[in-house]
Coordinates of C-alpha atoms in Angstrom, one line a residue:
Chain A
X12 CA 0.0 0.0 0.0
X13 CA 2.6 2.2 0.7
X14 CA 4.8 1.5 -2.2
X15 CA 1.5 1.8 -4.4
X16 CA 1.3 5.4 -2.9
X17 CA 4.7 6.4 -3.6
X18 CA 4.4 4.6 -7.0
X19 CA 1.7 7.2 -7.6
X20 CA 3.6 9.9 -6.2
X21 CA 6.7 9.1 -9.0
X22 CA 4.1 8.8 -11.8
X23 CA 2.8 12.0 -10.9
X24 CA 6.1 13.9 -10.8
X25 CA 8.5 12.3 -13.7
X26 CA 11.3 15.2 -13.4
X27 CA 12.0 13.5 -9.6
X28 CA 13.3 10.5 -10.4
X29 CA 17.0 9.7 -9.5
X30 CA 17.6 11.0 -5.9
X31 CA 20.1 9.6 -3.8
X32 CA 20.7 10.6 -0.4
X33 CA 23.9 9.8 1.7
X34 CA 23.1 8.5 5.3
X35 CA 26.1 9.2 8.0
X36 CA 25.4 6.0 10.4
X37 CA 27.4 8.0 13.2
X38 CA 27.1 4.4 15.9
X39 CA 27.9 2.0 12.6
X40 CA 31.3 4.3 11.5
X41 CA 29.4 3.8 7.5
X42 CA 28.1 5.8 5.5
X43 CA 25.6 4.8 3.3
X44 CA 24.0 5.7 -0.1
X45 CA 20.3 5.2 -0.7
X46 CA 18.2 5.2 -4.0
X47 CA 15.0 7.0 -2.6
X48 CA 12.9 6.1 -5.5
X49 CA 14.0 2.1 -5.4
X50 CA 13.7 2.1 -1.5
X51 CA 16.7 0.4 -1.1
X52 CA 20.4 0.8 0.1
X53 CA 22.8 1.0 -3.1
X54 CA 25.9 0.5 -1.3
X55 CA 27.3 0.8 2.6
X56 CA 30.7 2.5 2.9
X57 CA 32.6 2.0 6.0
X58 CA 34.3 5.5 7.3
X59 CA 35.8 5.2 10.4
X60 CA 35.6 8.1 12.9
X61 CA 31.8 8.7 13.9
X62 CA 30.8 10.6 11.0
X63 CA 27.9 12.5 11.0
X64 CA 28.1 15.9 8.8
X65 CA 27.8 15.7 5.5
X66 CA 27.5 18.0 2.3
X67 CA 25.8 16.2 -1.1
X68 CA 26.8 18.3 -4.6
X69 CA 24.4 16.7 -6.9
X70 CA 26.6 18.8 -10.1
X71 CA 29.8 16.8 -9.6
X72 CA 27.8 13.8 -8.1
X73 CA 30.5 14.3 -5.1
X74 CA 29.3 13.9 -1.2
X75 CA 31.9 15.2 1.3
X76 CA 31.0 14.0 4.6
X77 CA 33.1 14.2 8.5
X78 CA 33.9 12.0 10.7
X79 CA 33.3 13.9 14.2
X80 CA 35.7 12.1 16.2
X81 CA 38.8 12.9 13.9
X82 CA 37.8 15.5 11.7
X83 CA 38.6 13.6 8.9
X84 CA 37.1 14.6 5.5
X85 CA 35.7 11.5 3.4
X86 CA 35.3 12.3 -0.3
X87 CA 32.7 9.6 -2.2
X88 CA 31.1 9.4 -5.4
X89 CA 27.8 7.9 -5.8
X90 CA 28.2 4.6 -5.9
X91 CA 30.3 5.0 -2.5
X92 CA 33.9 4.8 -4.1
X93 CA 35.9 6.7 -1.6
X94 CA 37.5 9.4 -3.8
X95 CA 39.6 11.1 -1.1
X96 CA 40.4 11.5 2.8
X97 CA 42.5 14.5 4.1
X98 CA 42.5 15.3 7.9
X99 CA 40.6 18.8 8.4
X100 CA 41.7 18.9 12.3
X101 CA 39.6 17.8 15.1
X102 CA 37.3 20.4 15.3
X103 CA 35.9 20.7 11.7
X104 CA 32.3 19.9 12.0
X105 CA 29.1 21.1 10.0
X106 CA 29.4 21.8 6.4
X107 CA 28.3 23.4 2.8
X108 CA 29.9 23.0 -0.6
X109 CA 28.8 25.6 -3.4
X110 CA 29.9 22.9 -6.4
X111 CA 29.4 25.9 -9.0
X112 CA 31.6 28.5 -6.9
X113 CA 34.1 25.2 -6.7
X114 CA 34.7 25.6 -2.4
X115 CA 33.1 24.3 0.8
X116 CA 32.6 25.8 4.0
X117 CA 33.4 23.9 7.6
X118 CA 32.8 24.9 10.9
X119 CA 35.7 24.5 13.0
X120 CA 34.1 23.5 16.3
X121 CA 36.7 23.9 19.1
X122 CA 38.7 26.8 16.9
X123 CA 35.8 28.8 16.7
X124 CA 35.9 29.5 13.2
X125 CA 34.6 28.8 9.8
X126 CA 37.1 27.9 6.9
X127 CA 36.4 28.5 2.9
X128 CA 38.2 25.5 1.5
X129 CA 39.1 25.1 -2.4
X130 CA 36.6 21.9 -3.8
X131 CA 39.1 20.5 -5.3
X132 CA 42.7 20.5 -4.0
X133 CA 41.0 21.6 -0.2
X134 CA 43.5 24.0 0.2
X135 CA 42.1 26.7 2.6
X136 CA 40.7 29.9 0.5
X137 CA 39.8 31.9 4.2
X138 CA 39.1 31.4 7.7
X139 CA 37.2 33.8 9.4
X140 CA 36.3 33.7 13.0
X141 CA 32.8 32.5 14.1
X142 CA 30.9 32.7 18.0
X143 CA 31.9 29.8 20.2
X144 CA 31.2 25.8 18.8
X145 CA 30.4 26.8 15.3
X146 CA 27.9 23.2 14.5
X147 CA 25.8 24.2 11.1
X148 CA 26.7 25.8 7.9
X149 CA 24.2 27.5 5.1
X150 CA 24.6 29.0 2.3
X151 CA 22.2 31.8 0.9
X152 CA 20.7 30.5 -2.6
X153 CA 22.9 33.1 -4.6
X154 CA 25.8 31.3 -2.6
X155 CA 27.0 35.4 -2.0
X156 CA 26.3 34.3 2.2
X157 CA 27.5 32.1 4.4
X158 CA 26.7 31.4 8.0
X159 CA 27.7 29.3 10.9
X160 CA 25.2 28.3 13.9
X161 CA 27.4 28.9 17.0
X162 CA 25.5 26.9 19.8
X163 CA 27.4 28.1 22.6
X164 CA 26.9 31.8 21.5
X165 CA 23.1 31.7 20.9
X166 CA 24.0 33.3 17.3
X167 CA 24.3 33.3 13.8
X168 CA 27.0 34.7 12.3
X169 CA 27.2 35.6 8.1
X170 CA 30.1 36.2 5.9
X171 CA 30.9 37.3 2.7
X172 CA 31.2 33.7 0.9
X173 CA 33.8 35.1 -1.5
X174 CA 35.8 37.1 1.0
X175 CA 34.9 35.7 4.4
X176 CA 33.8 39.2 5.6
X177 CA 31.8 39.3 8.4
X178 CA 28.5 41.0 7.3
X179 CA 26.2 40.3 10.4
X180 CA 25.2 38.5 13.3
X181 CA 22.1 37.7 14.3
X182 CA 20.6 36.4 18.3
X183 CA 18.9 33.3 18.3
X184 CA 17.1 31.0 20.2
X185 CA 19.5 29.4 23.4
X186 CA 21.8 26.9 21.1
X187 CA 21.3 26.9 17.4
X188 CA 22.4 24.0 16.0
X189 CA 20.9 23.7 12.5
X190 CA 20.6 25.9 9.9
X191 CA 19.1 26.5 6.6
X192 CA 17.9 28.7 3.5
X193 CA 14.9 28.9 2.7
X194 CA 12.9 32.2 0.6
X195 CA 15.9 34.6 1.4
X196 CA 15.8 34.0 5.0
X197 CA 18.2 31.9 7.5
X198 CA 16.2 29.0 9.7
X199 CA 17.8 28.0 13.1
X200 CA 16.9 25.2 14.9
X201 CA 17.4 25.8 18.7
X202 CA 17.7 23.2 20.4
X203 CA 17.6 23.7 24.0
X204 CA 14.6 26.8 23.5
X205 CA 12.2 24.6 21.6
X206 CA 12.3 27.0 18.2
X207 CA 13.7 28.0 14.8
X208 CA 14.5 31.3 14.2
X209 CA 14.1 33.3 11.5
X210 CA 16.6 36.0 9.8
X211 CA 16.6 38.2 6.8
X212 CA 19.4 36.7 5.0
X213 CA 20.2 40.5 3.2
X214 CA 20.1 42.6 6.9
X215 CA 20.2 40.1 9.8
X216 CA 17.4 41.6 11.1
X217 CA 15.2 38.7 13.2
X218 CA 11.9 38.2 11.4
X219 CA 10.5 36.6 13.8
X220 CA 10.5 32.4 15.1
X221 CA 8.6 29.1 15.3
X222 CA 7.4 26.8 17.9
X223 CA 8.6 23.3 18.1
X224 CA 8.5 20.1 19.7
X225 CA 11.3 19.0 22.4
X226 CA 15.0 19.1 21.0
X227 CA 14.9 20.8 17.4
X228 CA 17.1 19.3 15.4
X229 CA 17.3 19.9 11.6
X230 CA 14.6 22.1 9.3
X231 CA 13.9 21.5 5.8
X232 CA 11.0 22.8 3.1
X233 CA 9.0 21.6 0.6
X234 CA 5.2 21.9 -0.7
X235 CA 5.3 25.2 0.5
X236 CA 5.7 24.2 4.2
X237 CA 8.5 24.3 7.0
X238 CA 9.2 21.0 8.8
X239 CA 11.5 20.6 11.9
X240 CA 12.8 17.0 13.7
X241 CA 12.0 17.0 16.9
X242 CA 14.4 14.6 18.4
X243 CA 12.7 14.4 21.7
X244 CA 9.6 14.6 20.9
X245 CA 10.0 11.9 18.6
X246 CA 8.1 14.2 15.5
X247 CA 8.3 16.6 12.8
X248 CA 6.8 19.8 13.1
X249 CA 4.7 21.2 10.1
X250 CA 5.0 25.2 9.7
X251 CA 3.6 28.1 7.7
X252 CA 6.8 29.9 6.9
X253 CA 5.3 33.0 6.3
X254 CA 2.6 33.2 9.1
X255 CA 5.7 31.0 11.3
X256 CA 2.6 29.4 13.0
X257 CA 3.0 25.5 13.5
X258 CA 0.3 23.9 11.4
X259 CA 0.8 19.9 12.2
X260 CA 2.7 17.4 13.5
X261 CA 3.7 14.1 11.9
X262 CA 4.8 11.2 14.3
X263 CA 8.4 9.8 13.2
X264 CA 10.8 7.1 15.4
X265 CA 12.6 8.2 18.2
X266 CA 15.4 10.9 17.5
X267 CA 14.8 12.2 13.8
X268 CA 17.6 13.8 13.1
X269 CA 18.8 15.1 9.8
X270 CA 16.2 16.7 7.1
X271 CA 15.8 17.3 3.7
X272 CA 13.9 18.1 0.7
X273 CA 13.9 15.5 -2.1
X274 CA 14.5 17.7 -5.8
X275 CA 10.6 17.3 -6.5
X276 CA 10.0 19.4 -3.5
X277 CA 6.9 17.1 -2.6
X278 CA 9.2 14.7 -0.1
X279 CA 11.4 15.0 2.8
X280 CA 14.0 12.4 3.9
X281 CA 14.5 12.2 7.7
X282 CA 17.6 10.0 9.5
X283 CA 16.2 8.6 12.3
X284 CA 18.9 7.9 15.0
X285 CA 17.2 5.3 17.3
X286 CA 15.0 3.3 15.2
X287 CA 17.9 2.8 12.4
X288 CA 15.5 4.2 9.6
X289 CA 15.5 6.8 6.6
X290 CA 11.7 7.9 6.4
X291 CA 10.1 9.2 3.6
X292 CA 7.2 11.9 4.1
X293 CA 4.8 13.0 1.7
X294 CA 4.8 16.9 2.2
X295 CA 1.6 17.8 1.3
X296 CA -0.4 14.6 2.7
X297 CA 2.0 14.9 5.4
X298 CA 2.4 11.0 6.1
X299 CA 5.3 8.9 6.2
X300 CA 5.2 7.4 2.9
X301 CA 8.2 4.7 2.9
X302 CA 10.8 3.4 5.7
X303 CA 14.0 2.3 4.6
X304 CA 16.6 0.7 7.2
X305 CA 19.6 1.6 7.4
X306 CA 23.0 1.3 9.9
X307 CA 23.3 2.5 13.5
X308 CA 23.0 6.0 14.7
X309 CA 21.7 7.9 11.4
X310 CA 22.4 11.4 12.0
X311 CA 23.0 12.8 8.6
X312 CA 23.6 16.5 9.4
X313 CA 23.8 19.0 6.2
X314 CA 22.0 18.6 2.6
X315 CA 22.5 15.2 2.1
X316 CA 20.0 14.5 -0.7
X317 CA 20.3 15.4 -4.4
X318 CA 19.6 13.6 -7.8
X319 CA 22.3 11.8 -9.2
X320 CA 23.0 13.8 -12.3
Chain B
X1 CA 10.6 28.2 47.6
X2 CA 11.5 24.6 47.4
X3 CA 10.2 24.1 43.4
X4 CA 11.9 27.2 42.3
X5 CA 15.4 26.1 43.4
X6 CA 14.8 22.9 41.7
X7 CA 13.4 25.1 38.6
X8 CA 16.5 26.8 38.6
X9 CA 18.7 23.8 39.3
X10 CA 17.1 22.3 36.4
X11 CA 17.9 25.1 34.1
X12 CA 21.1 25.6 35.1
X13 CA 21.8 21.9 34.7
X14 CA 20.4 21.7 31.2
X15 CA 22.7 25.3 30.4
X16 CA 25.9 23.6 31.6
X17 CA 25.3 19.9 29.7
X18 CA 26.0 19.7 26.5
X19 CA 23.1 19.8 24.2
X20 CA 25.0 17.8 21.2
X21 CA 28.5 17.9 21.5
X22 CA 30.0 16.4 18.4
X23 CA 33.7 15.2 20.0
X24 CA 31.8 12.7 22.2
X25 CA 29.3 10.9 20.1
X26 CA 25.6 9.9 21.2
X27 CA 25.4 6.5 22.6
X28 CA 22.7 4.2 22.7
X29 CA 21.2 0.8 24.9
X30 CA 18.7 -1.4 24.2
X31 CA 17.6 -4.3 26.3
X32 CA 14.6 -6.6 26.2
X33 CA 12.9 -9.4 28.3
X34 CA 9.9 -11.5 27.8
X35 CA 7.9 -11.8 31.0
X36 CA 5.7 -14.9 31.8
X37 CA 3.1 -12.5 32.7
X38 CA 0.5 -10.2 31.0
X39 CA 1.8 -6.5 29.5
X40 CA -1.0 -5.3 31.9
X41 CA -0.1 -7.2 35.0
X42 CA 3.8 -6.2 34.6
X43 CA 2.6 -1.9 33.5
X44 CA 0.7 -2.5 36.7
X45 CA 4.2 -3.1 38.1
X46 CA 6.7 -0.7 36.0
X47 CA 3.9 1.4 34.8
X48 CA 4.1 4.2 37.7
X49 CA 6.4 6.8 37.1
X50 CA 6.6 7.7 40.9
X51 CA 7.5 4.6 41.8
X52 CA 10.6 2.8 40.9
X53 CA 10.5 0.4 43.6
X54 CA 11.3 -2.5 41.6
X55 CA 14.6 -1.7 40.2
X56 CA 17.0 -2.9 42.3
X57 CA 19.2 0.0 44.1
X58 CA 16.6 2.3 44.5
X59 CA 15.4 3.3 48.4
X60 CA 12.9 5.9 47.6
X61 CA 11.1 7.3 44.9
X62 CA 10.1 10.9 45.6
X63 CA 8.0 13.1 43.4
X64 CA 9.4 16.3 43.2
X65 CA 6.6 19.0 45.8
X66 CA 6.2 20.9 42.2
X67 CA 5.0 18.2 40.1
X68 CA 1.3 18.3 39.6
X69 CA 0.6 14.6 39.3
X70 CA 3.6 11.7 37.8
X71 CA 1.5 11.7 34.5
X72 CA 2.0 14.9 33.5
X73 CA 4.9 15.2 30.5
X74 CA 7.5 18.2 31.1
X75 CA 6.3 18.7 34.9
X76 CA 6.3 15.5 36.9
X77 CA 9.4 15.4 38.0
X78 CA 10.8 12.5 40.3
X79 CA 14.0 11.8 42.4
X80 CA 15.8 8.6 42.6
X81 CA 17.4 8.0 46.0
X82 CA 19.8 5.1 45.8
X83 CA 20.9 2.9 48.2
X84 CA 24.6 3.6 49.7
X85 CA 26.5 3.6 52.7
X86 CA 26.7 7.6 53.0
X87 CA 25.4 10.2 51.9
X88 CA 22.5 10.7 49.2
X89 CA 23.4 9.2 45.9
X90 CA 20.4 10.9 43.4
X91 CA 19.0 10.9 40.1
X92 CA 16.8 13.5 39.1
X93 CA 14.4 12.7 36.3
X94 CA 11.8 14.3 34.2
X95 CA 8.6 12.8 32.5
X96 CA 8.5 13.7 28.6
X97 CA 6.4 11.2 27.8
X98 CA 3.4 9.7 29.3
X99 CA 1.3 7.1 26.8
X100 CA -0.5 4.4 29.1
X101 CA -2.5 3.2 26.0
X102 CA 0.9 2.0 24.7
X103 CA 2.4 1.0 28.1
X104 CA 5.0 3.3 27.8
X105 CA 6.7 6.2 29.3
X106 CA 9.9 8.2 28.6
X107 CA 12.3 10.5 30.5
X108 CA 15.0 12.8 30.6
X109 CA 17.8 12.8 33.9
X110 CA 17.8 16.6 34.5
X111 CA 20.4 16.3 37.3
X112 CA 23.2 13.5 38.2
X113 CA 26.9 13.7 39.3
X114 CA 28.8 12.0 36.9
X115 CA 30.1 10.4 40.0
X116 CA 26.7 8.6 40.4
X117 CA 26.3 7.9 36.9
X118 CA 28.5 9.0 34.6
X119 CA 26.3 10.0 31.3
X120 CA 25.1 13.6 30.1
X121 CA 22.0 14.3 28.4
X122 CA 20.5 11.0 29.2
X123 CA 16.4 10.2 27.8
X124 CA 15.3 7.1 28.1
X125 CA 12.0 5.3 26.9
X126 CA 10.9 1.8 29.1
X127 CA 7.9 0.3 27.5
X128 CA 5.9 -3.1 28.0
X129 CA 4.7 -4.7 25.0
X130 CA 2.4 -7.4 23.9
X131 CA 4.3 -10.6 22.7
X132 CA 1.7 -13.7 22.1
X133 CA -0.1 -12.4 25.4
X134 CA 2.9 -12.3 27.3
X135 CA 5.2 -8.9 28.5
X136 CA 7.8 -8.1 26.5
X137 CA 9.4 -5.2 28.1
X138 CA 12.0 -3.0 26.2
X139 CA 14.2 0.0 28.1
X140 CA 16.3 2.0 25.9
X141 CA 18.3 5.3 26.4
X142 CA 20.4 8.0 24.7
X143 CA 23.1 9.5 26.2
X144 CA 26.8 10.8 26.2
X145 CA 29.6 10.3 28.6
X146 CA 30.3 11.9 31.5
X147 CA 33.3 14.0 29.8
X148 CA 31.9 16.2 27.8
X149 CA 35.4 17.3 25.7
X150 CA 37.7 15.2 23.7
X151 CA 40.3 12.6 25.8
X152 CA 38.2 11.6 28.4
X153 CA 39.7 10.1 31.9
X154 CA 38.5 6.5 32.0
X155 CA 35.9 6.8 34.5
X156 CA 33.9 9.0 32.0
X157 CA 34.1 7.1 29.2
X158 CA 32.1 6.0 26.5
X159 CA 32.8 2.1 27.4
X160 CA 32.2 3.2 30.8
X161 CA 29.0 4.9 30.2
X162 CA 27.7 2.1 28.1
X163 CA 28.4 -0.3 31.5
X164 CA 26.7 1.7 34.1
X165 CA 23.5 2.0 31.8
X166 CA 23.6 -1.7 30.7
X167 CA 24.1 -2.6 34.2
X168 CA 21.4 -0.7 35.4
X169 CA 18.6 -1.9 32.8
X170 CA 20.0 -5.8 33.4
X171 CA 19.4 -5.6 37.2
X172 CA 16.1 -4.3 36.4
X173 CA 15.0 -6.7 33.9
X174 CA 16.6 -9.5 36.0
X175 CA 14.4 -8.4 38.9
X176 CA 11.4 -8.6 37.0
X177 CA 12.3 -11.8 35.9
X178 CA 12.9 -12.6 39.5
X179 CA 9.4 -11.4 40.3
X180 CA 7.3 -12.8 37.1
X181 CA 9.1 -15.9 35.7
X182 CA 11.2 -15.1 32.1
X183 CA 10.4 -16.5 28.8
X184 CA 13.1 -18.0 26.9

């Protein structure tokens, strides 16, 4: 029944097919890479080192993903060929890559800074310094701004992506973890003050924020709608993003984790840390439409869903 | 007087832990055991939030003078008192989740010395389910070490965090087992 419904959904929405997403199994050291539309795990990667983040470029078919214990960067293609490693230091954490500018952004955790790396030969473009424990990085949809989610600041901090000048901060909710673009604005989740909040990516200026469930996690968009993982509360929270009133909650497993919109804009994928499951949500009907197991401790923090050409 | 200090224990707690810290990574336990009992007659047992008299350890159960009931999520707060020699060993613990219709509960620790247990931002989910008729209950947590940085001293651990959890959901289903007869 549910593979008839998601049958439908792909009939209905040719232009989707083809998305794979990379799963960071943070408890199994793998990584994994999933064909959403076949439901089924293409190939398991081991990557030693807890990795968790992890940046998908769907134009070079390239997925850079870190291992949070080392700081090791892990380069893979799409069929999980392990293109690269290079040690970015222990602290490197969240991360971006603009495939088209050629460079990707990492959060140095304990340095308290946020490094422009060069795509290809990673050799460092700038470093620019962030608030304390830097955790997620966004870029703006031009790719002009970058930002960093410092937790332990209660801020989010934007550069210039070409320069790494600061251009703002912004005040958050108490430790932003997560953070995403979304209609020129910057989405936190904050995770210890149950709510995202929401900045003008151009000024800064604080729009306004959103109610959650317990433990905000990651926040991701599609069908016109917000949706947040809850990892306490075991949901995902449904949102208007322009009247930033929650509109519904959809029941996931325990700890969701990482979110993201598939390229058709009508699914999401969520990681789901306890149960060991990538869940697929219809965002419109706003049901889980397929469950795909996958290795221990899913976290799968940063874009980690794209079609494969 | 008496519910604000814990109010503001409680906060100060959850500012100090960390909420994610990525050196340490999240661990997790999960232990089961099938009961020669009914889900309902064992929930009758385990079900009580304000009463964890059956895992072994425990002297006293005490529901926080704040709480409004132990079946309220986010407010009922309880304190463990464990056995020992001196002193007043304690675990502080929050309700998050209260679904009877399932048989299940879950909770956060919102205060412990990592001398008493040495795991940070501990949740934890103990649920009875039906298995042919007979109790099949499941306890599972999430949690970090104690040390909260990179190079942690050994009694903070991750190995050693894993033990003290595993050890304490064993003794508990053991004494169930003790108390109902196990399956398999």
């Amino acid at each position: 029944m549910i593979r008839a419904a998601l049958a439908a959904v792909l009939l209905a929405a040719p232009a989707c097919a083809g998305d794979i997403a990379f799963v960071t199994s943070q408890n199994a050291d793998s990584v994994s890479i999933v064909d959403l539309d076949r439901g089924t795990v293409r190939a398991t990667v081991p990557v030693p080192g807890a990795p968790a983040p992890v940046a998908y470029d769907a134009g070079s078919g390239r997925a850079y993903v870190i291992s949070a214990e080392t700081g090791m960067l892990t380069l893979l293609d799409t069929q999980g060929r392990v293109l690269r490693q290079a040690p970015l230091g222990e602290g490197a954490f969240g991360l971006a890559v603009d495939g088209q500018a050629g460079r990707i952004f990492v959060a140095d955790w304990y340095g308290a800074r946020l490094r422009c790396l060069d795509g290809a030969d990673l050799r460092e473009v700038w470093s620019a310094p962030t608030g304390r424990a830097p955790a997620g990085v966004a870029l703006s949809g031009n790719g002009r701004v970058v930002v960093t989610a410092d937790r332990d600041d209660d801020r989010l901090s934007a550069f210039d992506a070409a320069t790494g000048q600061l251009l703002w901060t912004a005040p958050t909710g108490s430790h932003p973890y997560a953070v995403a673009f979304h209609d020129g604005r910057f989405w936190t989740t904050d995770v210890q003050s149950r709510s995202v909040t929401v900045v003008d990516a151009a000024t800064g200026a604080v729009v306004g924020t959103v109610s959650t469930g317990d433990h905000p996690y990651g926040v991701a968009f599609a069908a016109g709608k917000g949706f947040v993982t809850d990892q306490y509360a075991a949901t995902v929270t449904v949102f208007d993003p322009d009247s930033l009133s929650p509109t519904g909650s959809i029941a996931v497993g325990d700890y969701p984790e990482g979110i993201v919109a598939l390229s058709d804009s009508r699914r999401l994928a969520v990681a789901n840390w306890d149960t060991n499951e990538l869940t697929i949500i219809d965002a419109a009907a706003e049901t889980v439409v397929d469950v795909i197991a996958v290795p221990d401790g899913p976290r799968s923090f940063g874009i980690f869903v794209g079609p494969e050409s | 007087m008496k519910s604000v200090l814990i109010a503001a224990l409680a906060a100060a707690t959850g500012l100090a832990a960390p909420a994610a810290a990525h050196g340490p990574v999240r661990l997790k336990v999960e232990l089961a055991q099938v009961l020669d009992a009914s889900p309902d007659e064992v929930w009758a047992t385990i079900g009580r939030f304000d009463d964890m008299s059956w895992l072994p350890g425990v002297a006293r159960t005490e529901l926080t003078a704040d709480s409004p009931s132990a079946t309220e999520p986010d407010k009922s707060t309880r304190i463990l008192h464990l056995e020992a020699d001196a002193g007043d060993p304690a675990i502080t613990e929050q309700l998050t989740k209260w679904q009877p219709e399932k048989r299940c509960y879950a909770y956060r620790i919102t205060q412990v010395d990592v001398a008493v247990l040495p795991v940070t931002n501990y949740a934890s989910t103990l649920c009875v389910n039906d298995e042919g008729g007979k109790a099949r209950v499941v306890w599972k947590g999430g949690f970090y070490r104690g040390y909260p940085n990179n190079d942690p001293p050994p009694d903070q651990n991750d190995e050693t965090a894993l033990k003290a959890v595993t050890g304490i959901y064993q003794a508990g289903l053991d004494a169930l087992a003790g108390k109902f007869g196990a399956v398999r």
